[in-house]
């Protein structure tokens, strides 16, 4: 989180990935939080496809009691729109 707060997003992603790769019981709340921060890092870096994949992973991997499905679906749509905007599709 220190790297995220320091806006060192590339290194923050590395450590968030390490946290997500730890296999622990009852860590879904933490994993969803790490995934959300990871997606935010990708957004800050302009890597909208990676952010979208991260949000999709949340939907695919974790139980809905750990996140708001409507919000995650909105964020996926938002990433699609950011990608279109970057391609000049206004």
PDB file of C-alpha atoms in Angstrom:
ATOM      1  CA  UNK A   1       0.000   0.000   0.000  1.00  0.00           C
ATOM      2  CA  UNK A   2       2.955   2.277   0.576  1.00  0.00           C
ATOM      3  CA  UNK A   3       3.931   1.943  -3.084  1.00  0.00           C
ATOM      4  CA  UNK A   4       0.358   2.566  -4.208  1.00  0.00           C
ATOM      5  CA  UNK A   5       0.122   5.687  -2.055  1.00  0.00           C
ATOM      6  CA  UNK A   6       3.483   6.845  -3.420  1.00  0.00           C
ATOM      7  CA  UNK A   7       2.045   6.413  -6.943  1.00  0.00           C
ATOM      8  CA  UNK A   8       4.651   3.758  -7.771  1.00  0.00           C
ATOM      9  CA  UNK A   9       2.014   1.715  -9.548  1.00  0.00           C
ATOM     10  CA  UNK A  10       4.271  -0.693 -11.420  1.00  0.00           C
ATOM     11  CA  UNK A  11       5.957  -1.881  -8.241  1.00  0.00           C
ATOM     12  CA  UNK A  12       2.667  -1.849  -6.343  1.00  0.00           C
ATOM     13  CA  UNK A  13       1.294  -4.334  -8.898  1.00  0.00           C
ATOM     14  CA  UNK A  14       4.257  -6.645  -8.260  1.00  0.00           C
ATOM     15  CA  UNK A  15       3.556  -6.735  -4.530  1.00  0.00           C
ATOM     16  CA  UNK A  16      -0.199  -6.997  -4.983  1.00  0.00           C
ATOM     17  CA  UNK A  17       0.408  -9.999  -7.251  1.00  0.00           C
ATOM     18  CA  UNK A  18       2.578 -11.573  -4.555  1.00  0.00           C
ATOM     19  CA  UNK A  19      -0.196 -11.059  -2.016  1.00  0.00           C
ATOM     20  CA  UNK A  20      -2.758 -12.569  -4.377  1.00  0.00           C
ATOM     21  CA  UNK A  21      -0.554 -15.606  -4.988  1.00  0.00           C
ATOM     22  CA  UNK A  22      -0.435 -16.474  -1.282  1.00  0.00           C
ATOM     23  CA  UNK A  23      -2.800 -19.368  -0.658  1.00  0.00           C
ATOM     24  CA  UNK A  24      -4.616 -18.699   2.581  1.00  0.00           C
ATOM     25  CA  UNK A  25      -7.945 -19.755   3.973  1.00  0.00           C
ATOM     26  CA  UNK A  26     -10.611 -17.140   4.451  1.00  0.00           C
ATOM     27  CA  UNK A  27      -8.719 -14.455   2.552  1.00  0.00           C
ATOM     28  CA  UNK A  28     -11.306 -13.661  -0.134  1.00  0.00           C
ATOM     29  CA  UNK A  29     -12.105 -10.213   1.327  1.00  0.00           C
ATOM     30  CA  UNK A  30      -8.412  -9.327   1.296  1.00  0.00           C
ATOM     31  CA  UNK A  31      -7.927 -10.796  -2.179  1.00  0.00           C
ATOM     32  CA  UNK A  32     -10.811  -8.769  -3.583  1.00  0.00           C
ATOM     33  CA  UNK A  33      -9.384  -5.611  -1.984  1.00  0.00           C
ATOM     34  CA  UNK A  34      -5.936  -6.370  -3.432  1.00  0.00           C
ATOM     35  CA  UNK A  35      -7.516  -6.987  -6.835  1.00  0.00           C
ATOM     36  CA  UNK A  36      -9.343  -3.658  -6.711  1.00  0.00           C
ATOM     37  CA  UNK A  37      -6.117  -1.828  -5.885  1.00  0.00           C
ATOM     38  CA  UNK A  38      -4.363  -3.770  -8.640  1.00  0.00           C
ATOM     39  CA  UNK A  39      -6.992  -2.668 -11.153  1.00  0.00           C
ATOM     40  CA  UNK A  40      -6.631   0.940  -9.990  1.00  0.00           C
ATOM     41  CA  UNK A  41      -2.880   0.725 -10.561  1.00  0.00           C
ATOM     42  CA  UNK A  42      -3.490  -0.494 -14.102  1.00  0.00           C
ATOM     43  CA  UNK A  43      -5.912   2.388 -14.688  1.00  0.00           C
ATOM     44  CA  UNK A  44      -3.343   4.908 -13.465  1.00  0.00           C
ATOM     45  CA  UNK A  45      -0.859   3.373 -15.919  1.00  0.00           C
ATOM     46  CA  UNK A  46      -3.397   3.543 -18.750  1.00  0.00           C
ATOM     47  CA  UNK A  47      -3.512  -0.251 -19.020  1.00  0.00           C
ATOM     48  CA  UNK A  48      -7.270  -0.559 -19.281  1.00  0.00           C
ATOM     49  CA  UNK A  49      -7.312  -4.087 -20.718  1.00  0.00           C
ATOM     50  CA  UNK A  50      -5.364  -5.370 -17.693  1.00  0.00           C
ATOM     51  CA  UNK A  51      -7.712  -3.500 -15.355  1.00  0.00           C
ATOM     52  CA  UNK A  52     -10.687  -5.067 -17.120  1.00  0.00           C
ATOM     53  CA  UNK A  53      -9.165  -8.542 -16.784  1.00  0.00           C
ATOM     54  CA  UNK A  54      -8.604  -7.926 -13.082  1.00  0.00           C
ATOM     55  CA  UNK A  55     -12.227  -6.896 -12.585  1.00  0.00           C
ATOM     56  CA  UNK A  56     -13.394  -9.918 -14.574  1.00  0.00           C
ATOM     57  CA  UNK A  57     -11.279 -12.175 -12.362  1.00  0.00           C
ATOM     58  CA  UNK A  58     -13.110 -10.818  -9.337  1.00  0.00           C
ATOM     59  CA  UNK A  59     -16.432 -11.798 -10.915  1.00  0.00           C
ATOM     60  CA  UNK A  60     -15.153 -15.223 -11.970  1.00  0.00           C
ATOM     61  CA  UNK A  61     -13.224 -16.201  -8.871  1.00  0.00           C
ATOM     62  CA  UNK A  62     -14.890 -14.739  -5.792  1.00  0.00           C
ATOM     63  CA  UNK A  63     -18.280 -15.032  -4.170  1.00  0.00           C
ATOM     64  CA  UNK A  64     -20.533 -11.995  -4.549  1.00  0.00           C
ATOM     65  CA  UNK A  65     -20.653 -11.493  -0.794  1.00  0.00           C
ATOM     66  CA  UNK A  66     -17.129 -10.019  -1.091  1.00  0.00           C
ATOM     67  CA  UNK A  67     -17.992  -7.261  -3.600  1.00  0.00           C
ATOM     68  CA  UNK A  68     -20.834  -5.402  -5.268  1.00  0.00           C
ATOM     69  CA  UNK A  69     -21.462  -7.180  -8.579  1.00  0.00           C
ATOM     70  CA  UNK A  70     -23.194  -4.173 -10.148  1.00  0.00           C
ATOM     71  CA  UNK A  71     -20.196  -1.946  -9.393  1.00  0.00           C
ATOM     72  CA  UNK A  72     -17.703  -4.441 -10.833  1.00  0.00           C
ATOM     73  CA  UNK A  73     -19.810  -4.855 -13.984  1.00  0.00           C
ATOM     74  CA  UNK A  74     -19.934  -1.052 -14.312  1.00  0.00           C
ATOM     75  CA  UNK A  75     -16.134  -0.862 -13.982  1.00  0.00           C
ATOM     76  CA  UNK A  76     -15.729  -3.486 -16.724  1.00  0.00           C
ATOM     77  CA  UNK A  77     -17.963  -1.420 -19.012  1.00  0.00           C
ATOM     78  CA  UNK A  78     -16.004   1.696 -18.097  1.00  0.00           C
ATOM     79  CA  UNK A  79     -12.741  -0.033 -19.073  1.00  0.00           C
ATOM     80  CA  UNK A  80     -14.291  -1.012 -22.424  1.00  0.00           C
ATOM     81  CA  UNK A  81     -15.167   2.653 -22.974  1.00  0.00           C
ATOM     82  CA  UNK A  82     -11.686   3.846 -21.994  1.00  0.00           C
ATOM     83  CA  UNK A  83     -10.188   1.394 -24.489  1.00  0.00           C
ATOM     84  CA  UNK A  84     -12.531   2.630 -27.227  1.00  0.00           C
ATOM     85  CA  UNK A  85     -11.689   6.246 -26.407  1.00  0.00           C
ATOM     86  CA  UNK A  86      -7.957   5.467 -26.672  1.00  0.00           C
ATOM     87  CA  UNK A  87      -8.639   3.963 -30.103  1.00  0.00           C
ATOM     88  CA  UNK A  88     -10.369   7.152 -31.228  1.00  0.00           C
ATOM     89  CA  UNK A  89     -13.849   5.676 -31.008  1.00  0.00           C
ATOM     90  CA  UNK A  90     -15.751   8.601 -29.529  1.00  0.00           C
TER      91      UNK A  90
END
